[in-house]
Amino acid sequence: MNKKCLAAATIAAMVAAVPTVCYAEDTEVNVIAAEYGQNTAEWWSNFVEDFNKDNPGIKLNVEVVSWNDIYTVVNTRIQGNNAPDILNIDVFADYQADGLLLPAQDYVSEETYAKMYPSFLEQSIVDDVVWAVPDLASARALYYNVDILEAAGVKPPTTWEELTAACEAIKAYDDSIYPWGIDMTTDEGQAAFAYYTWNNGGGFVDENGEWALNSAENVEAIEYAVNLVNSGYTNSDPANDTRYDLQDMFGAGQVAMVIAPNSLPTYIAEGGHEVNYAVASIPCNKGESVSAGVMDRFMCFDNGYSDEELAAITTFFDYFYEDARYSEWVLMEGFLPATMAGGEAVAAADESMAAWVDIVGSSKFYPTAKAEWADVKQGVIDAEQRALLGEDVKTLLDELQADIAG
Amino acid sequence: MKKKKIMKTVTPYLWLLPSILLMLIFILFPIFEVFRTSLSEVSRAGIIKGFTGLDNFAKVIKGPTFGLVLKNTVVWTIVVVGLSTLIGFALAMVLNNEFRGRKIARAIVVFPWATSLIIQAGVWKFIIDSDYGTLNTLFMKLGLISKPMNWTPTPGAYFAWECWVGIFVTIPFVTFCVLSGLQSIDAAYYESATVDGAGFWDKLLHITLPLVRSSLTVSTVLNIIYVFNSFPIIWTITKGDPANRTDTLVTYLYKQAFYKGRTGEAAAISVIGFLILCICASVYMVLSLRKEEQDA
């Protein structure tokens, strides 16, 4: 009896071991991906299932992590010599500075690489090498409440002069409405810096790509924004009202105009608000209106791959950027595509997205490829908040420039 | 015989071993790691690049905002611990009396304690918001104000509200610590004092306070530690904004670590906080216990 049991157990163990042996021969690709919204985890789960079915010999594992935790999770993995093979996140410069990444052209096939907007790829260049590839983008534009602007007798502003006049008119029409929304919070104050400085001929860097935080254009731009607040034309607490607070207030008709991403309509609808809105370019003072683009990326950690493993990673990217699948990816959470074919597909699928595809194509991006970006980002937010408290903008930006550029 | 003696000596340590191991893994090792990180150069990606001595401490202390943040932390701790102890003590005295509905009153006092700090802070943020806050709605419905008021016009006002929320959530802990002390006082003391002609203040100063001192010491020491290290209230209401005006050491170090990627400096701030707390709590405990011994 005992022998029978033993024989049965041995057979069972052998049967159980068969799939293990098969898997052991598979080339594993481990991905950590950011959770963009409620649909992300399910989308990746379906992707993994399809990928593993269509690519025998490769075992793809995708771990979807929330934005709140992803930096800590990745850093902990790196410290434990357990970096993922592929990471989907927003910034890459810190990992590149530590020599942890592979150049993009080592693992992305030429065919897939050629699909991407060159202006997007340029955002991931350090030392003339592209270190990451864009997975999606979003862009910002001016949203305005059509009913309020009509009632106040103003047209959507295209210049700062018109913006001030529109704010004045809206304030005169109804004192309880905030004409203009400003977010200078710790989470996104750098966006406000971008909206005003870029539309005044300034910005984070000069034409040579060097930090130019205290340029005359930047000082003028931030003074203008702070002046809007001090004149009572904006939400009362820009250092604490987040983008989401402003979007809620815009949805509730409490804010007449706000600069927001292309996902605003979905956000308002999910919040149960109905508002008669329209989209326009961000008002500018000098030159042409510039939209602010935000882009996320894929990067590949240098984990000492064999040719076979590198080929598996290339297969992953070819599969991900396959036109139909990629369009589905960007539309899943209402983002904008980073590939030309994706742009065409998204514009064809949704008319309202077509204009956004054009906007994102001509957007400016934060200089996230520079290693000092995290300090600059928090530095401009700090300068804005101190300017709101009455400190001199020029002095603040001079100090910041000295601190960053030395 | 000898073996028995050895066993007798070793057995208690064997029983203690699991606790000691747990403490080593979950308390001492993380503390050691924080100290090690504070003395190391750490890249933004979290890689330790080498020993830097006290560089991280020097950078933190020389930084323009550290003084402000330290001052905020001291004010925050003293105001919240001091006022919550005062109010909690008074409330415990009230709840120690016999009155109708005492059980319900005691249950109500527990509510702020039983709710998570983030929810509490979120609710208070919602109450005081000048655009959609319920405090404005209430006052407007009551006809006390005609249009919404800005309850947080300055960083100081924000900080005062945060202190109030801190006090509000700390009161229950003090109340119940003191209440347990009050209930252990024999009523005979008060009866004899009354016979001797002692008034309310005499009884409070000479009977109640000395007898609840140990409960008060426990609640104050624990509160100093909790409040000093409290993160959720300030983070939920202002994130330390505007421009670090409402930051305490804990929110400041969080920003250094997770917004600026300066892990080494964040660890140095953590060590500074740890040392301040160790000193304050030790001094307070030594003084209170010495007083207790003298009284005994």
XYZ file of C-alpha atoms in Angstrom:
702
model
C 0.000 0.000 0.000
C 2.783 2.328 1.016
C 4.667 1.559 -2.180
C 1.540 2.340 -4.194
C 1.188 5.646 -2.406
C 4.831 6.443 -3.024
C 4.511 5.577 -6.718
C 1.393 7.721 -7.053
C 3.106 10.615 -5.300
C 6.155 10.284 -7.558
C 3.990 10.341 -10.685
C 2.034 13.301 -9.354
C 5.273 15.151 -8.631
C 6.573 14.413 -12.123
C 3.348 15.604 -13.732
C 3.411 18.750 -11.631
C 7.026 19.338 -12.585
C 6.370 19.243 -16.324
C 4.900 22.762 -16.668
C 7.581 24.073 -14.311
C 10.273 22.663 -16.551
C 8.589 24.285 -19.561
C 8.372 27.659 -17.836
C 11.949 27.395 -16.691
C 12.981 27.481 -20.357
C 10.897 30.557 -21.042
C 12.603 33.910 -21.174
C 11.076 36.117 -18.528
C 10.388 39.815 -19.072
C 9.431 41.728 -15.934
C 7.647 45.037 -16.265
C 6.598 47.593 -13.649
C 3.873 49.846 -14.993
C 2.252 52.954 -13.560
C -1.443 52.815 -12.794
C -2.995 55.633 -14.826
C -6.565 55.031 -13.784
C -9.191 52.438 -13.059
C -8.771 50.643 -16.391
C -4.992 50.242 -16.375
C -4.661 47.025 -14.380
C -7.300 45.219 -16.443
C -5.777 46.424 -19.713
C -2.365 45.087 -18.723
C -3.855 41.820 -17.529
C -5.434 41.257 -20.966
C -2.219 42.359 -22.648
C -0.159 39.819 -20.688
C -2.587 37.041 -21.558
C -2.498 37.887 -25.282
C 1.265 38.416 -25.309
C 2.072 35.118 -23.631
C -0.300 33.312 -25.973
C 1.133 34.924 -29.122
C 4.793 34.671 -28.068
C 5.619 31.165 -26.916
C 8.976 31.000 -25.184
C 8.551 34.377 -23.492
C 6.896 34.807 -20.112
C 5.761 38.369 -19.527
C 5.042 39.567 -15.980
C 3.543 43.013 -15.465
C 3.159 44.580 -12.057
C 0.862 47.608 -12.059
C 1.759 50.036 -9.250
C -0.058 53.227 -8.199
C 1.651 56.577 -8.804
C 1.833 57.124 -5.034
C 4.052 54.081 -4.539
C 5.854 53.527 -7.808
C 8.991 55.582 -7.051
C 9.470 53.880 -3.679
C 8.823 50.444 -5.162
C 11.317 50.977 -7.992
C 14.002 52.483 -5.741
C 13.643 49.617 -3.276
C 14.020 47.106 -6.123
C 17.107 48.907 -7.401
C 18.656 48.928 -3.924
C 18.005 45.180 -3.690
C 19.639 44.542 -7.120
C 16.259 43.492 -8.388
C 15.455 46.216 -10.916
C 12.635 45.437 -13.360
C 13.550 44.822 -16.996
C 11.161 47.467 -18.248
C 9.727 50.400 -16.343
C 6.800 52.612 -17.325
C 7.030 55.906 -15.431
C 7.389 59.655 -16.085
C 11.040 60.496 -15.345
C 14.217 58.684 -16.377
C 17.153 61.059 -15.729
C 17.859 59.832 -12.182
C 18.183 56.220 -13.331
C 20.278 57.249 -16.340
C 22.588 59.314 -14.115
C 23.313 56.186 -12.075
C 24.142 54.242 -15.244
C 21.212 51.873 -14.785
C 19.574 52.200 -18.207
C 20.189 50.849 -21.702
C 20.023 53.182 -24.729
C 16.585 52.917 -26.363
C 17.959 51.809 -29.718
C 19.539 48.757 -28.097
C 16.143 47.258 -27.361
C 13.571 48.938 -29.625
C 13.417 47.643 -33.197
C 14.028 50.166 -35.982
C 10.493 49.719 -37.247
C 8.933 50.547 -33.854
C 11.377 53.366 -33.196
C 10.410 55.027 -36.485
C 6.770 55.197 -35.391
C 7.394 57.731 -32.637
C 7.143 61.517 -32.918
C 10.765 62.734 -33.118
C 9.891 65.705 -30.857
C 8.861 63.211 -28.161
C 12.035 61.155 -28.477
C 14.091 64.340 -28.124
C 12.747 64.735 -24.600
C 14.648 61.645 -23.493
C 18.083 62.567 -24.832
C 21.095 62.810 -22.528
C 24.603 62.967 -24.030
C 23.159 62.551 -27.548
C 21.581 59.203 -26.657
C 17.846 58.445 -26.371
C 17.333 56.583 -23.075
C 13.573 56.092 -23.021
C 10.630 55.866 -25.396
C 7.333 57.703 -24.939
C 4.266 55.626 -24.101
C 1.639 58.358 -24.007
C 1.146 62.054 -23.499
C -1.365 64.609 -22.384
C -1.595 68.278 -23.242
C -3.107 71.332 -21.609
C -5.363 73.992 -23.063
C -7.735 76.701 -21.877
C -11.224 75.541 -20.956
C -13.861 78.225 -20.524
C -17.454 78.294 -19.379
C -19.343 79.487 -22.462
C -22.417 80.641 -20.510
C -20.456 82.780 -18.045
C -18.311 84.400 -20.730
C -21.363 85.164 -22.870
C -23.261 86.619 -19.901
C -20.251 88.783 -19.035
C -19.994 89.874 -22.687
C -16.437 88.674 -23.285
C -14.754 86.418 -25.806
C -12.221 83.754 -24.817
C -8.963 85.682 -24.236
C -5.997 85.100 -26.517
C -3.598 87.631 -24.958
C -2.791 88.599 -21.375
C -4.397 91.985 -21.968
C -7.621 90.321 -23.063
C -7.352 87.919 -20.131
C -7.179 90.759 -17.598
C -10.106 92.512 -19.294
C -12.134 89.271 -19.334
C -11.449 88.717 -15.619
C -12.580 92.251 -14.868
C -15.783 91.796 -16.884
C -16.615 88.448 -15.244
C -15.976 89.901 -11.793
C -18.304 92.807 -12.635
C -20.949 90.380 -13.897
C -20.920 88.131 -10.812
C -18.634 88.727 -7.865
C -19.101 85.184 -6.536
C -17.468 83.581 -9.626
C -13.700 83.228 -9.854
C -12.822 84.351 -13.382
C -9.518 82.455 -13.559
C -8.146 79.292 -11.930
C -4.526 79.060 -10.755
C -2.800 76.038 -9.179
C 0.543 76.776 -7.510
C 0.508 73.777 -5.169
C 3.379 71.501 -4.213
C 2.011 68.859 -6.590
C 1.664 70.879 -9.781
C 2.875 74.444 -9.349
C 5.533 73.838 -11.996
C 2.717 73.674 -14.571
C 1.666 77.235 -13.697
C 5.292 78.313 -14.127
C 5.290 76.702 -17.577
C 1.941 78.197 -18.706
C 2.971 81.787 -17.976
C 6.696 81.754 -18.778
C 6.382 79.768 -22.013
C 3.679 82.148 -23.179
C 5.891 85.123 -22.445
C 8.916 83.939 -24.406
C 10.674 82.547 -21.321
C 10.824 79.098 -19.762
C 12.914 76.765 -17.657
C 15.873 76.697 -20.061
C 17.359 78.992 -22.714
C 17.899 78.139 -26.379
C 21.110 76.266 -25.477
C 19.284 74.091 -22.984
C 20.887 75.787 -19.957
C 18.825 76.718 -16.911
C 17.461 80.256 -17.302
C 15.018 80.479 -14.433
C 15.546 84.171 -13.668
C 15.156 85.574 -17.182
C 13.345 88.910 -17.477
C 10.479 87.124 -19.286
C 10.066 84.684 -16.405
C 10.048 87.458 -13.796
C 7.423 89.347 -15.789
C 5.338 86.189 -16.250
C 5.246 85.223 -12.563
C 4.589 88.809 -11.528
C 1.642 88.825 -13.934
C 0.243 85.561 -12.495
C 0.650 86.729 -8.901
C -0.952 90.018 -9.839
C -4.029 88.146 -11.111
C -4.285 86.534 -7.668
C -3.772 89.800 -5.795
C -6.406 91.509 -7.956
C -8.963 88.954 -6.763
C -9.422 87.425 -10.237
C -8.517 83.879 -9.204
C -9.411 81.183 -6.708
C -8.562 82.486 -3.244
C -5.910 79.934 -2.286
C -3.652 79.008 -5.238
C -1.018 77.442 -2.938
C -3.549 74.894 -1.703
C -6.180 74.549 -4.460
C -5.022 71.589 -6.537
C -5.802 71.006 -10.189
C -8.575 68.678 -9.091
C -10.101 71.352 -6.816
C -10.054 73.752 -9.766
C -11.575 71.164 -12.096
C -14.340 70.556 -9.540
C -14.965 74.296 -9.237
C -14.976 74.644 -13.032
C -17.490 71.791 -13.250
C -19.659 73.504 -10.645
C -19.543 76.826 -12.530
C -17.574 78.494 -9.754
C -14.493 79.110 -11.919
C -15.024 80.568 -15.398
C -11.701 79.722 -17.064
C -9.063 77.151 -16.250
C -6.038 75.603 -17.956
C -6.511 71.834 -17.794
C -5.546 68.582 -19.527
C -7.527 66.889 -22.278
C -9.009 64.537 -19.673
C -11.070 67.368 -18.088
C -14.400 66.476 -19.816
C -14.184 62.888 -18.526
C -13.294 64.159 -15.042
C -16.242 66.566 -14.978
C -18.671 63.951 -16.270
C -17.489 61.406 -13.663
C -17.985 64.053 -10.965
C -21.642 64.354 -12.006
C -21.303 67.948 -13.246
C -22.680 69.364 -16.459
C -21.105 72.502 -17.790
C -21.305 74.236 -21.150
C -17.608 74.507 -21.956
C -15.343 75.099 -24.930
C -11.605 74.768 -25.518
C -9.167 77.470 -26.677
C -5.431 78.111 -26.778
C -3.660 79.263 -23.623
C -3.494 83.105 -23.681
C -0.043 84.408 -24.471
C 1.822 87.690 -24.157
C 4.672 87.212 -26.625
C 4.874 85.023 -29.721
C 2.482 82.163 -30.371
C 0.466 80.317 -27.764
C 2.363 77.346 -26.306
C 0.638 74.335 -24.808
C 2.227 72.359 -21.997
C 2.719 68.700 -22.762
C 3.296 65.951 -20.252
C 4.812 62.697 -21.393
C 5.454 59.316 -19.786
C 7.982 56.763 -20.881
C 9.224 53.210 -21.079
C 12.819 52.553 -20.107
C 14.863 49.397 -19.939
C 17.209 48.632 -17.053
C 20.634 47.207 -17.860
C 20.347 43.831 -16.139
C 23.118 42.155 -18.176
C 20.879 40.527 -20.780
C 21.714 37.636 -23.087
C 20.838 38.079 -26.776
C 17.759 35.967 -26.227
C 16.551 38.133 -23.337
C 17.162 41.332 -25.289
C 15.222 39.882 -28.221
C 12.321 39.145 -25.846
C 12.331 42.773 -24.706
C 12.330 43.939 -28.340
C 9.387 41.647 -29.000
C 7.547 43.250 -26.077
C 7.941 46.726 -27.570
C 6.988 45.597 -31.094
C 3.880 43.976 -29.663
C 2.963 46.976 -27.489
C 3.375 49.586 -30.258
C 1.500 47.525 -32.840
C -0.868 50.211 -34.225
C -4.289 48.859 -33.232
C -3.120 47.732 -29.790
C -1.345 50.998 -29.129
C -4.412 53.089 -30.068
C -6.440 51.004 -27.647
C -3.814 51.742 -24.953
C -3.975 55.519 -25.277
C -7.741 55.644 -25.606
C -8.146 53.387 -22.564
C -7.653 56.284 -20.093
C -8.236 59.180 -22.487
C -4.593 60.047 -23.180
C -2.865 61.204 -26.327
C -0.639 59.028 -28.521
C 3.128 59.320 -28.872
C 3.314 57.645 -32.273
C 2.304 59.031 -35.640
C 0.178 56.041 -36.580
C -1.398 56.171 -33.130
C -2.196 59.838 -33.685
C -3.953 59.095 -36.959
C -5.888 56.193 -35.456
C -6.985 58.172 -32.394
C -8.001 61.199 -34.501
C -10.051 58.917 -36.754
C -11.690 57.137 -33.827
C -12.708 60.296 -31.951
C -13.231 63.644 -33.674
C -12.851 65.657 -30.478
C -9.402 64.131 -29.998
C -8.143 65.251 -33.426
C -7.492 68.832 -32.256
C -5.677 67.498 -29.195
C -3.435 65.315 -31.318
C -2.362 68.518 -33.129
C -1.893 70.375 -29.837
C 0.308 67.674 -28.313
C 2.407 67.536 -31.471
C 3.374 71.202 -30.969
C 3.562 71.207 -27.160
C 6.559 72.117 -25.070
C 7.657 69.664 -22.397
C 9.287 70.003 -19.000
C 13.068 69.537 -19.198
C 12.898 66.241 -17.307
C 16.029 64.930 -19.032
C 18.137 67.272 -16.897
C 19.363 65.796 -13.631
C 18.423 68.917 -11.610
C 14.767 68.748 -12.668
C 13.403 67.572 -9.280
C 15.088 70.530 -7.554
C 13.960 72.978 -10.240
C 10.404 71.732 -10.073
C 10.150 72.183 -6.303
C 12.203 75.395 -6.532
C 9.814 77.181 -8.908
C 6.851 76.064 -6.801
C 8.515 77.449 -3.689
C 9.274 80.735 -5.502
C 5.650 81.029 -6.647
C 4.304 80.388 -3.164
C 6.691 82.900 -1.608
C 5.722 85.442 -4.276
C 2.094 84.879 -3.277
C 3.129 85.784 0.281
C 4.504 89.093 -0.989
C 8.203 88.390 -1.650
C 9.941 89.931 -4.663
C 9.753 87.663 -7.736
C 13.076 88.762 -9.214
C 14.966 88.128 -5.975
C 13.323 84.723 -5.604
C 14.150 83.621 -9.149
C 17.706 85.009 -8.894
C 18.232 82.945 -5.732
C 16.797 79.851 -7.400
C 18.948 80.256 -10.489
C 22.047 80.688 -8.298
C 21.095 77.622 -6.287
C 20.517 75.410 -9.350
C 23.083 76.646 -11.843
C 25.703 77.596 -9.238
C 21.987 19.662 39.319
C 24.240 22.021 37.398
C 22.220 21.437 34.241
C 19.047 22.356 36.093
C 20.640 25.576 37.256
C 21.724 26.504 33.733
C 18.242 25.799 32.431
C 16.795 28.009 35.155
C 19.060 30.850 34.077
C 18.516 30.359 30.347
C 14.751 29.719 30.281
C 13.608 33.318 30.833
C 15.865 34.461 27.976
C 14.426 31.793 25.727
C 10.965 33.126 26.445
C 12.162 36.636 25.696
C 13.943 35.603 22.512
C 10.974 35.998 20.090
C 10.258 39.522 21.373
C 13.927 40.451 21.200
C 14.177 39.111 17.654
C 11.071 41.026 16.619
C 12.469 44.198 18.167
C 15.791 43.694 16.422
C 14.167 43.183 13.034
C 11.370 45.724 13.176
C 12.747 48.446 15.461
C 16.517 48.405 15.798
C 17.375 47.449 12.219
C 15.270 50.263 10.657
C 16.760 52.751 13.152
C 20.245 51.553 12.229
C 19.390 51.884 8.525
C 18.152 55.469 9.008
C 21.390 56.392 10.810
C 23.462 54.691 8.105
C 21.534 56.474 5.321
C 21.929 59.816 7.084
C 25.709 59.365 6.954
C 25.754 58.246 3.314
C 25.581 59.852 -0.082
C 22.462 58.474 -1.735
C 21.617 58.965 -5.409
C 18.119 59.970 -6.462
C 17.533 56.415 -7.651
C 18.236 55.282 -4.077
C 21.721 53.841 -4.542
C 24.135 54.372 -1.644
C 27.303 55.896 -3.138
C 29.451 55.968 -0.032
C 30.084 57.422 3.419
C 29.837 61.214 3.651
C 30.179 61.816 7.381
C 27.980 64.657 8.576
C 27.520 66.282 5.143
C 23.800 65.562 5.005
C 23.319 67.094 8.450
C 25.303 70.194 7.448
C 23.240 70.621 4.252
C 19.984 70.313 6.193
C 20.954 72.677 8.993
C 22.416 75.287 6.623
C 19.278 75.110 4.415
C 17.162 78.284 4.453
C 13.993 76.598 5.665
C 15.228 74.286 8.416
C 14.995 76.933 11.169
C 11.425 77.778 10.198
C 10.438 74.115 10.066
C 12.048 73.397 13.448
C 10.239 76.378 14.992
C 6.935 75.151 13.521
C 7.568 71.676 14.941
C 8.223 73.040 18.433
C 5.126 75.300 18.320
C 2.997 72.461 16.925
C 4.117 70.005 19.620
C 3.818 72.408 22.568
C 0.450 73.849 21.500
C -1.164 70.532 20.621
C 0.185 68.560 23.603
C -0.299 71.445 26.060
C -3.849 72.406 25.104
C -5.071 68.856 24.537
C -3.723 67.899 27.989
C -5.473 70.864 29.584
C -8.799 70.280 27.834
C -8.550 66.493 28.156
C -7.902 66.811 31.892
C -10.926 69.089 32.373
C -13.081 66.755 30.308
C -11.934 63.754 32.352
C -12.921 65.588 35.553
C -16.385 66.197 34.094
C -16.772 62.620 32.884
C -15.691 61.281 36.267
C -18.844 62.723 37.838
C -22.098 60.819 38.013
C -24.644 62.304 35.628
C -27.371 61.130 33.336
C -26.017 60.127 29.909
C -22.446 59.766 31.145
C -21.913 56.615 29.099
C -23.090 58.354 25.927
C -20.851 61.344 26.675
C -17.859 59.027 27.136
C -18.643 57.268 23.861
C -18.850 60.611 22.036
C -15.445 61.614 23.375
C -13.982 58.442 21.846
C -15.259 59.247 18.324
C -12.410 61.530 17.212
C -9.975 58.912 18.474
C -11.698 56.043 16.720
C -11.712 57.740 13.311
C -8.630 57.690 11.130
C -6.508 60.836 11.188
C -6.633 61.276 7.429
C -10.423 61.202 7.452
C -10.516 63.657 10.364
C -8.129 66.027 8.651
C -9.991 65.674 5.349
C -13.290 66.471 7.040
C -11.834 69.556 8.756
C -10.312 70.723 5.480
C -13.766 70.441 3.960
C -15.337 72.325 6.889
C -13.027 75.346 6.740
C -12.669 75.637 2.962
C -13.563 79.155 1.887
C -15.054 78.094 -1.465
C -17.223 75.131 -0.579
C -16.716 74.689 3.185
C -19.579 73.693 5.441
C -18.653 76.254 8.105
C -19.469 79.061 5.665
C -22.664 77.315 4.582
C -23.744 76.908 8.221
C -22.999 80.516 9.170
C -24.721 81.818 6.040
C -27.825 79.707 6.768
C -27.853 81.037 10.327
C -27.594 84.564 8.939
C -24.329 85.259 10.782
C -22.465 86.151 7.581
C -23.789 87.327 4.208
C -21.023 85.953 1.942
C -18.383 83.222 2.339
C -15.510 84.108 4.648
C -11.925 83.102 4.079
C -11.077 81.166 7.254
C -7.484 80.669 6.178
C -6.288 84.032 4.877
C -2.688 83.572 6.062
C -0.291 80.650 6.585
C -0.560 81.382 10.321
C -4.323 80.887 10.185
C -3.841 77.569 8.401
C -1.350 76.469 11.014
C -3.729 77.472 13.816
C -6.474 75.331 12.246
C -4.059 72.427 11.956
C -3.154 72.824 15.622
C -6.853 72.805 16.457
C -7.383 69.552 14.526
C -4.348 68.104 16.327
C -5.837 69.106 19.679
C -9.262 67.770 18.721
C -7.936 64.309 17.882
C -5.571 64.144 20.871
C -8.097 65.087 23.566
C -9.718 61.612 23.789
C -6.405 59.902 24.560
C -5.598 62.348 27.374
C -9.155 62.148 28.700
C -9.108 58.404 28.981
C -5.631 58.253 30.483
C -6.607 60.789 33.148
C -10.007 59.203 33.653
C -8.393 55.863 34.460
C -6.186 57.654 36.997
C -9.150 59.509 38.517
C -11.152 56.323 38.925
C -8.388 54.758 40.963
C -8.512 57.568 43.557
C -10.270 56.512 46.711
C -13.327 58.703 47.383
C -12.371 58.686 51.074
C -9.610 61.244 50.375
C -12.128 63.748 49.064
C -14.552 63.043 51.912
C -11.885 63.702 54.562
C -10.729 66.828 52.702
C -14.307 68.112 52.565
C -14.655 67.485 56.322
C -11.432 69.457 56.838
C -12.953 72.329 54.885
C -10.982 71.988 51.638
C -12.486 73.692 48.569
C -12.501 72.570 44.900
C -9.064 74.024 44.077
C -7.484 72.606 47.264
C -8.734 69.144 46.387
C -7.610 69.511 42.769
C -4.105 70.687 43.653
C -3.426 68.501 46.671
C -5.331 65.296 45.970
C -6.272 64.914 42.324
C -3.141 66.206 40.597
C -0.577 64.282 42.698
C -2.572 61.071 42.316
C -3.046 61.258 38.545
C 0.524 62.404 37.887
C 1.678 58.997 36.653
C -1.258 58.794 34.199
C -0.525 62.335 33.027
C 3.172 61.515 32.598
C 2.345 58.525 30.415
C -0.142 60.452 28.273
C 2.166 63.478 27.929
C 5.263 61.489 26.977
C 3.338 59.405 24.451
C 1.625 62.517 23.082
C 4.907 64.377 22.674
C 6.144 61.472 20.548
C 2.906 61.032 18.566
C 2.340 64.739 17.938
C 5.959 65.518 17.096
C 5.902 62.720 14.511
C 2.349 63.358 13.314
C 2.130 63.465 9.524
C -1.461 63.016 8.286
C -3.094 66.191 9.630
C -0.646 68.682 8.155
C -0.153 66.689 4.983
C -3.877 66.392 4.307
C -4.708 70.024 5.040
C -1.781 72.000 3.569
C 1.122 69.669 2.646
C 3.266 72.125 4.585
C 2.419 74.904 2.085
C 2.623 77.754 1.361
C 6.421 77.810 1.024
C 7.103 75.563 4.058
C 5.193 77.921 6.372
C 3.165 75.046 7.825
C 5.772 72.291 7.488
C 6.957 70.320 10.504
C 10.053 68.110 10.472
C 8.082 65.060 9.362
C 6.308 66.666 6.389
C 9.525 68.460 5.455
C 11.535 65.240 5.410
C 8.821 63.548 3.359
C 9.137 66.281 0.739
C 12.925 65.974 0.761
C 12.713 62.210 0.280
C 9.824 61.806 -2.119
C 9.539 65.139 -3.947
C 13.205 66.057 -4.238
C 14.757 62.582 -4.114
C 17.208 63.603 -1.366
C 17.083 60.446 0.703
C 20.293 61.169 2.637
C 19.097 64.573 3.806
C 15.660 63.197 4.637
C 17.325 60.533 6.809
C 19.419 63.240 8.504
C 16.235 65.188 9.364
C 14.754 61.988 10.714
C 17.795 61.428 12.945
C 17.620 65.039 14.206
C 13.948 64.529 15.084
C 14.731 61.225 16.772
C 17.443 62.804 18.925
C 15.250 65.794 19.885
C 12.461 63.428 20.886
C 14.781 61.179 22.890
C 16.112 64.173 24.809
C 12.693 65.798 25.431
C 10.957 62.582 26.460
C 13.866 61.546 28.736
C 14.070 64.937 30.447
C 10.320 65.029 30.981
C 10.221 61.481 32.347
C 13.196 61.988 34.652
C 11.718 65.212 36.045
C 8.249 63.741 36.607
C 9.524 60.531 38.145
C 11.916 62.446 40.411
C 9.013 64.630 41.576
C 6.967 61.509 42.197
C 9.766 59.997 44.284
C 10.125 63.225 46.266
C 6.372 63.311 46.939
C 6.452 59.681 48.036
